[in-house]
Short mmCIF file of C-alpha atoms and ligand atoms in Angstrom, two decimals:
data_model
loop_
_atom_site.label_atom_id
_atom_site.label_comp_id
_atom_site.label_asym_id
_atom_site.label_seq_id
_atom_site.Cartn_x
_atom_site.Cartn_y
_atom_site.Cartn_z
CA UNK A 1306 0.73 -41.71 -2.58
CA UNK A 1307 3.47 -42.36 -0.20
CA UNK A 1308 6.47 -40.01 1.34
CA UNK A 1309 9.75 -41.47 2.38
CA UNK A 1310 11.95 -39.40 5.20
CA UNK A 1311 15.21 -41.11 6.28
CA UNK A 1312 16.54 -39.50 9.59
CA UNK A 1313 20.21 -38.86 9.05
CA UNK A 1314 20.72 -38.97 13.12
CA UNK A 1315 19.67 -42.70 13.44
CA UNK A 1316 21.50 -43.93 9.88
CA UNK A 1317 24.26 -45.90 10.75
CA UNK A 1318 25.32 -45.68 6.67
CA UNK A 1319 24.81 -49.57 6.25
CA UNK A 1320 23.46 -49.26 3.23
CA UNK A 1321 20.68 -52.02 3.16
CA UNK A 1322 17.86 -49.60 1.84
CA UNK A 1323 19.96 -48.34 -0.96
CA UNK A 1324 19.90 -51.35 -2.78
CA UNK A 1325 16.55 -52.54 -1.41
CA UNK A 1326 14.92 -49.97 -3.05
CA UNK A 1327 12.78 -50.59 -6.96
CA UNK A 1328 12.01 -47.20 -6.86
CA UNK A 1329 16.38 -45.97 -7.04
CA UNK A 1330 15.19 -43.01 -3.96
CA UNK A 1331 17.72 -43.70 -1.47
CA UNK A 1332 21.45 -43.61 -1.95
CA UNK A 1333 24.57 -42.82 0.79
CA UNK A 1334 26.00 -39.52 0.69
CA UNK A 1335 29.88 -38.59 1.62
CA UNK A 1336 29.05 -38.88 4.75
CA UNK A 1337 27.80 -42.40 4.59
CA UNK A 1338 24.25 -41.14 5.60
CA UNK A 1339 21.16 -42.36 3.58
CA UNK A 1340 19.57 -39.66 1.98
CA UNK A 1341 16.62 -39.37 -0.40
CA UNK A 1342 17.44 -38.44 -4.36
CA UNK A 1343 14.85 -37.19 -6.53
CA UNK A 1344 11.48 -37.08 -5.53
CA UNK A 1345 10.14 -38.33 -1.97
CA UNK A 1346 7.09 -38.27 -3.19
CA UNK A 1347 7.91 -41.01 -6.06
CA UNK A 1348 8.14 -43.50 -3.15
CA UNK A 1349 6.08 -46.90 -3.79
CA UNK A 1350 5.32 -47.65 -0.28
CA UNK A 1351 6.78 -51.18 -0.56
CA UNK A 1352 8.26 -50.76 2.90
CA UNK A 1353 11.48 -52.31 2.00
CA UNK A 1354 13.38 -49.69 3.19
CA UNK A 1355 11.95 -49.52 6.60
CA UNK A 1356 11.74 -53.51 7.24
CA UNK A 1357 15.27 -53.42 6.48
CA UNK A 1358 16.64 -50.51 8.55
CA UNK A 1359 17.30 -52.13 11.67
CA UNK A 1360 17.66 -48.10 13.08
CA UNK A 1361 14.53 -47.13 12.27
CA UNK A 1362 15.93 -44.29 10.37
CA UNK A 1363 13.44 -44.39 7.29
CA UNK A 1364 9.94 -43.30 7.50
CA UNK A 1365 7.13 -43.42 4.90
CA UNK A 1366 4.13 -41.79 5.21
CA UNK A 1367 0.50 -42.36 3.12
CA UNK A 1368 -1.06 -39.51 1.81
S1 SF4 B 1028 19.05 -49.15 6.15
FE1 SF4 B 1028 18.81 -47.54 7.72
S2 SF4 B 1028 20.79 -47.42 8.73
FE2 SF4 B 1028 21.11 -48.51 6.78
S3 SF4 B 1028 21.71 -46.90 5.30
FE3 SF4 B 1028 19.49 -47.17 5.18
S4 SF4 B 1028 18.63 -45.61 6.59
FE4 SF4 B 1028 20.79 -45.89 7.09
S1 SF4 B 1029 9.06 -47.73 0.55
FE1 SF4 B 1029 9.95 -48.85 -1.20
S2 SF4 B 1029 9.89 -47.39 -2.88
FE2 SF4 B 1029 9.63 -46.21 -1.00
S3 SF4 B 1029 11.70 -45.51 -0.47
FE3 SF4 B 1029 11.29 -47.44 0.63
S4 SF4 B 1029 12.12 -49.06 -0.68
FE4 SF4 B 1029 11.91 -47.20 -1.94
#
């Protein structure tokens, strides 16, 4: 099972992981920040998301 955390600090709202990711978890807010819709927990643990994010601003964790 994986976990995916984006930190809204270090998004710069570029988008890459929203359409990087199978799974449809991350999408941009109003305020252009990546957040994470529906369940974390659904995450695949592809790593997309965090190869692209050249801020370092998504996190998954194994459980
Ligand atoms: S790839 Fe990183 S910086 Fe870009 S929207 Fe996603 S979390 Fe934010
Ligand atoms: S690791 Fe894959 S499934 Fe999980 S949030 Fe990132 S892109 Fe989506």
């Amino acid at each position: 099972m994986y976990l995916v955390e984006v930190n809204r600090e270090l998004c710069s709202g570029c988008g890459e992981c929203v359409g990087a990711c199978p799974a449809k978890l991350l999408a941009l807010d109003g305020e252009k920040k990546s957040f994470v819709q529906g369940d974390p927990a659904e995450c695949l643990g592809c790593e997309s998301c965090t190869i692209l994010c050249t801020r370092g601003a998504v996190k998954v964790t194994e459980y």
